[in-house]
């Protein structure tokens, strides 16, 4: 029984300054939720001290959206979990544009199945290695 | 560059009453964070109306823990994302015991890599199918 779809997004080679800009990251969340017609219930944002990154989480009526950023590694990761069918968001072009990412990979996973299927959507990426 | 590890957990055949019991689910979060030495920053809990389920999210200094429950399908899904190495939590035995799950599958994914590797930890489960 599939109860939802989760997109796991890895953006690498990002501008480190952008990865510490909470308002910029909030703006990404607003675009995702607006573009996909999602409804926020409540959110949590935390900017870690010093040169560290930002954590953002929003509970949606359709499940959740999260991000964690690692300015020291120029990496941001996102999770979008939707319990009902939604169109694809243009993660690659949007994160290249907004965060200056040099590469973006998107892995799509069906949730609820005892043997979840995953699929990397970026055609330049290799398959997920199943080795259990 | 690997910046964290995420465990995606699917518990099926659960007791539907337990899947609407927010305090029981909060207890699972407390056990996970306590057992693994994780530190909560802030959380969000939402019980949907009628016969629907519960959403829980906690931002951790080590990343995040989330759950969504679907009493109508006897399913609960969890995500645990840790940016530093942690021991494995005994998802299968704990969720069988606490939620009455008849089956639990755990998929472990390394985050931050442009080609994320995933691995289903339950030896009875098949491999994740990489078909991109």
Short mmCIF file of C-alpha atoms in Angstrom, two decimals:
data_model
loop_
_atom_site.label_atom_id
_atom_site.label_comp_id
_atom_site.label_asym_id
_atom_site.label_seq_id
_atom_site.Cartn_x
_atom_site.Cartn_y
_atom_site.Cartn_z
CA UNK A 1 0.00 0.00 0.00
CA UNK A 2 1.57 3.29 -1.11
CA UNK A 3 0.60 6.13 1.26
CA UNK A 4 2.82 8.86 -0.14
CA UNK A 5 5.75 9.92 -2.27
CA UNK A 6 8.98 11.37 -0.92
CA UNK A 7 11.55 13.32 -2.90
CA UNK A 8 15.08 13.38 -1.46
CA UNK A 9 17.07 16.21 -3.00
CA UNK A 10 20.84 16.79 -2.77
CA UNK A 11 22.17 20.14 -4.04
CA UNK A 12 25.97 20.37 -4.20
CA UNK A 13 28.39 23.15 -5.08
CA UNK A 14 26.05 25.78 -3.62
CA UNK A 15 27.02 29.31 -2.63
CA UNK A 16 27.88 29.00 1.12
CA UNK A 17 26.48 32.45 1.90
CA UNK A 18 23.11 31.43 0.51
CA UNK A 19 23.16 28.31 2.71
CA UNK A 20 23.25 30.53 5.80
CA UNK A 21 20.49 32.84 4.56
CA UNK A 22 17.37 31.66 6.40
CA UNK A 23 15.11 34.10 4.57
CA UNK A 24 16.29 32.78 1.21
CA UNK A 25 15.59 29.21 2.34
CA UNK A 26 12.17 30.21 3.67
CA UNK A 27 11.53 31.66 0.23
CA UNK A 28 12.28 28.27 -1.37
CA UNK A 29 9.76 26.62 0.97
CA UNK A 30 7.16 29.26 0.08
CA UNK A 31 7.72 28.65 -3.62
CA UNK A 32 7.49 24.86 -3.28
CA UNK A 33 4.29 25.00 -1.23
CA UNK A 34 2.73 27.66 -3.45
CA UNK A 35 3.70 26.02 -6.74
CA UNK A 36 2.42 22.60 -5.65
CA UNK A 37 -0.69 23.83 -3.84
CA UNK A 38 0.45 22.53 -0.43
CA UNK A 39 -0.84 23.85 2.90
CA UNK A 40 1.46 24.54 5.85
CA UNK A 41 0.32 23.63 9.38
CA UNK A 42 3.34 24.84 11.35
CA UNK A 43 7.07 25.27 10.85
CA UNK A 44 10.38 25.25 12.71
CA UNK A 45 13.48 27.19 11.64
CA UNK A 46 16.87 27.14 13.30
CA UNK A 47 20.08 28.84 12.22
CA UNK A 48 23.08 27.20 13.89
CA UNK A 49 25.76 29.51 15.32
CA UNK A 50 29.04 30.49 13.74
CA UNK A 51 29.62 29.29 10.21
CA UNK A 52 27.13 26.41 10.47
CA UNK A 53 23.95 26.01 8.44
CA UNK A 54 20.19 26.20 8.74
CA UNK A 55 17.49 23.63 9.49
CA UNK A 56 13.96 24.24 8.26
CA UNK A 57 10.93 21.99 8.69
CA UNK A 58 7.31 22.56 7.80
CA UNK A 59 4.46 20.19 8.61
CA UNK A 60 1.98 20.18 5.75
CA UNK A 61 -1.56 18.90 5.59
CA UNK A 62 -0.01 16.74 2.84
CA UNK A 63 2.95 15.58 5.05
CA UNK A 64 6.25 17.55 5.25
CA UNK A 65 9.05 19.60 3.72
CA UNK A 66 12.51 19.85 5.34
CA UNK A 67 15.95 21.25 4.58
CA UNK A 68 19.38 21.07 6.15
CA UNK A 69 22.30 23.12 4.85
CA UNK A 70 26.04 22.58 5.24
CA UNK A 71 27.83 25.78 4.12
CA UNK A 72 31.22 24.23 4.93
CA UNK A 73 30.54 21.58 2.29
CA UNK A 74 28.44 23.77 -0.06
CA UNK A 75 25.62 21.22 0.28
CA UNK A 76 21.88 21.51 0.94
CA UNK A 77 19.52 18.56 1.31
CA UNK A 78 15.74 18.68 1.07
CA UNK A 79 12.93 16.19 1.74
CA UNK A 80 9.45 16.66 0.36
CA UNK A 81 6.91 14.07 1.46
CA UNK A 82 3.40 14.24 -0.03
CA UNK A 83 0.56 11.91 0.84
CA UNK A 84 -1.30 12.80 -2.32
CA UNK A 85 -0.21 13.00 -5.92
CA UNK A 86 1.50 16.26 -6.79
CA UNK A 87 3.28 17.47 -9.92
CA UNK A 88 7.09 17.44 -9.95
CA UNK A 89 8.78 20.61 -8.69
CA UNK A 90 11.70 21.80 -10.81
CA UNK A 91 14.31 21.17 -8.11
CA UNK A 92 17.30 21.19 -10.43
CA UNK A 93 16.71 24.43 -12.27
CA UNK A 94 15.34 26.23 -9.20
CA UNK A 95 18.20 25.24 -6.87
CA UNK A 96 20.80 26.06 -9.52
CA UNK A 97 19.21 29.48 -9.83
CA UNK A 98 18.44 30.24 -6.16
CA UNK A 99 21.37 28.54 -4.32
CA UNK A 100 23.94 28.57 -7.11
CA UNK A 101 24.07 24.75 -7.01
CA UNK A 102 26.40 23.14 -9.53
CA UNK A 103 24.58 19.79 -9.34
CA UNK A 104 21.20 18.63 -8.06
CA UNK A 105 20.05 15.04 -7.71
CA UNK A 106 16.48 14.00 -6.91
CA UNK A 107 15.54 10.56 -5.61
CA UNK A 108 11.85 9.68 -5.52
CA UNK A 109 10.65 7.06 -3.06
CA UNK A 110 7.20 5.57 -2.60
CA UNK A 111 6.33 5.41 1.11
CA UNK A 112 4.33 2.81 2.95
CA UNK A 113 5.38 -0.20 0.92
CA UNK A 114 7.35 -2.85 2.77
CA UNK A 115 9.79 -2.84 -0.15
CA UNK A 116 10.03 0.86 -1.04
CA UNK A 117 10.96 1.64 -4.62
CA UNK A 118 13.38 4.47 -5.22
CA UNK A 119 14.32 6.19 -8.42
CA UNK A 120 16.87 8.89 -9.11
CA UNK A 121 15.23 11.39 -11.38
CA UNK A 122 18.29 13.24 -12.60
CA UNK A 123 19.11 11.39 -15.83
CA UNK A 124 22.83 12.16 -15.38
CA UNK A 125 22.89 10.22 -12.10
CA UNK A 126 23.39 6.52 -11.72
CA UNK A 127 20.78 4.18 -10.28
CA UNK A 128 20.33 3.79 -6.57
CA UNK A 129 22.34 0.75 -5.56
CA UNK A 130 20.22 -1.86 -3.88
CA UNK A 131 22.61 -4.09 -1.99
CA UNK A 132 20.67 -5.49 0.92
CA UNK B 1 30.54 14.12 0.36
CA UNK B 2 28.25 12.36 2.84
CA UNK B 3 26.69 14.86 5.27
CA UNK B 4 24.26 12.54 7.07
CA UNK B 5 22.39 9.29 7.19
CA UNK B 6 18.64 8.95 6.85
CA UNK B 7 16.56 5.96 7.91
CA UNK B 8 13.17 5.59 6.18
CA UNK B 9 10.94 3.26 8.15
CA UNK B 10 7.65 1.70 7.06
CA UNK B 11 5.58 -0.09 9.70
CA UNK B 12 2.57 -2.01 8.36
CA UNK B 13 -0.23 -3.98 9.98
CA UNK B 14 -0.25 -1.63 12.99
CA UNK B 15 -3.07 -1.27 15.51
CA UNK B 16 -5.16 1.65 14.10
CA UNK B 17 -6.01 2.92 17.59
CA UNK B 18 -2.30 3.29 18.38
CA UNK B 19 -1.83 5.27 15.15
CA UNK B 20 -4.23 7.92 16.44
CA UNK B 21 -2.63 8.07 19.89
CA UNK B 22 -0.43 11.18 19.80
CA UNK B 23 0.95 10.56 23.28
CA UNK B 24 2.06 7.06 22.29
CA UNK B 25 3.80 8.44 19.20
CA UNK B 26 5.44 11.20 21.25
CA UNK B 27 6.71 8.42 23.50
CA UNK B 28 8.37 6.72 20.52
CA UNK B 29 10.12 10.00 19.64
CA UNK B 30 11.30 10.37 23.24
CA UNK B 31 12.69 6.85 23.22
CA UNK B 32 14.51 7.32 19.91
CA UNK B 33 16.07 10.62 20.96
CA UNK B 34 16.98 9.34 24.41
CA UNK B 35 18.36 6.00 23.23
CA UNK B 36 20.49 7.63 20.51
CA UNK B 37 21.57 10.66 22.53
CA UNK B 38 19.88 13.16 20.21
CA UNK B 39 18.87 16.68 21.23
CA UNK B 40 15.51 18.20 20.27
CA UNK B 41 15.33 21.87 19.22
CA UNK B 42 11.59 22.19 18.63
CA UNK B 43 8.71 20.01 17.56
CA UNK B 44 5.36 20.11 15.76
CA UNK B 45 2.50 17.67 16.41
CA UNK B 46 -0.82 17.57 14.60
CA UNK B 47 -3.67 15.09 14.97
CA UNK B 48 -5.92 15.21 11.94
CA UNK B 49 -9.69 15.20 12.54
CA UNK B 50 -12.05 12.27 12.38
CA UNK B 51 -10.48 8.88 11.77
CA UNK B 52 -7.30 10.31 10.23
CA UNK B 53 -3.78 10.00 11.62
CA UNK B 54 -1.06 12.02 13.31
CA UNK B 55 1.92 13.99 12.00
CA UNK B 56 4.91 14.53 14.29
CA UNK B 57 8.14 16.36 13.47
CA UNK B 58 11.06 17.25 15.67
CA UNK B 59 14.04 19.33 14.61
CA UNK B 60 17.19 17.95 16.22
CA UNK B 61 20.61 19.49 16.62
CA UNK B 62 21.56 16.36 14.61
CA UNK B 63 18.85 16.96 11.92
CA UNK B 64 15.29 15.56 12.21
CA UNK B 65 12.79 12.87 13.14
CA UNK B 66 9.30 12.69 11.60
CA UNK B 67 6.30 10.39 11.54
CA UNK B 68 3.04 10.18 9.64
CA UNK B 69 0.37 7.65 10.49
CA UNK B 70 -2.47 6.25 8.38
CA UNK B 71 -4.87 4.38 10.67
CA UNK B 72 -7.14 3.56 7.71
CA UNK B 73 -4.27 1.57 6.19
CA UNK B 74 -2.67 0.43 9.50
CA UNK B 75 0.57 2.09 8.35
CA UNK B 76 3.08 4.42 10.03
CA UNK B 77 6.13 5.88 8.33
CA UNK B 78 9.13 7.44 10.07
CA UNK B 79 12.19 9.38 8.92
CA UNK B 80 15.27 9.78 11.08
CA UNK B 81 18.00 11.99 9.63
CA UNK B 82 21.26 12.29 11.56
CA UNK B 83 24.20 14.43 10.51
CA UNK B 84 26.57 12.47 12.72
CA UNK B 85 27.11 8.77 13.17
CA UNK B 86 24.62 7.14 15.50
CA UNK B 87 24.00 3.54 16.47
CA UNK B 88 21.06 1.75 14.85
CA UNK B 89 17.75 2.00 16.70
CA UNK B 90 15.81 -1.25 16.95
CA UNK B 91 12.94 -0.08 14.75
CA UNK B 92 11.56 -3.52 13.98
CA UNK B 93 11.28 -4.93 17.49
CA UNK B 94 10.22 -1.60 19.01
CA UNK B 95 7.49 -0.86 16.47
CA UNK B 96 6.20 -4.43 16.64
CA UNK B 97 5.96 -4.00 20.39
CA UNK B 98 4.66 -0.42 20.64
CA UNK B 99 2.42 -0.12 17.55
CA UNK B 100 1.57 -3.79 17.06
CA UNK B 101 3.19 -3.69 13.60
CA UNK B 102 3.17 -6.99 11.72
CA UNK B 103 6.08 -5.92 9.48
CA UNK B 104 8.71 -3.18 9.60
CA UNK B 105 11.14 -2.28 6.84
CA UNK B 106 14.06 0.11 7.25
CA UNK B 107 15.85 1.76 4.34
CA UNK B 108 19.11 3.56 5.09
CA UNK B 109 20.22 6.35 2.77
CA UNK B 110 23.42 8.40 2.80
CA UNK B 111 22.61 12.06 2.28
CA UNK B 112 24.62 14.69 0.45
CA UNK B 113 26.03 12.46 -2.25
CA UNK B 114 24.98 13.24 -5.79
CA UNK B 115 24.30 9.52 -6.21
CA UNK B 116 22.74 8.55 -2.87
CA UNK B 117 23.15 4.93 -1.86
CA UNK B 118 20.22 3.24 -0.23
CA UNK B 119 20.05 -0.06 1.54
CA UNK B 120 17.08 -1.89 2.99
CA UNK B 121 18.13 -3.18 6.36
CA UNK B 122 15.41 -5.74 6.92
CA UNK B 123 17.00 -8.94 5.59
CA UNK B 124 13.59 -10.31 4.64
CA UNK B 125 13.04 -7.42 2.24
CA UNK B 126 14.19 -7.22 -1.34
CA UNK B 127 16.74 -4.69 -2.58
CA UNK B 128 15.72 -1.19 -3.53
CA UNK B 129 15.16 -1.18 -7.25
CA UNK B 130 17.34 1.35 -9.03
CA UNK B 131 15.79 1.92 -12.39
CA UNK B 132 16.70 5.48 -13.40
#
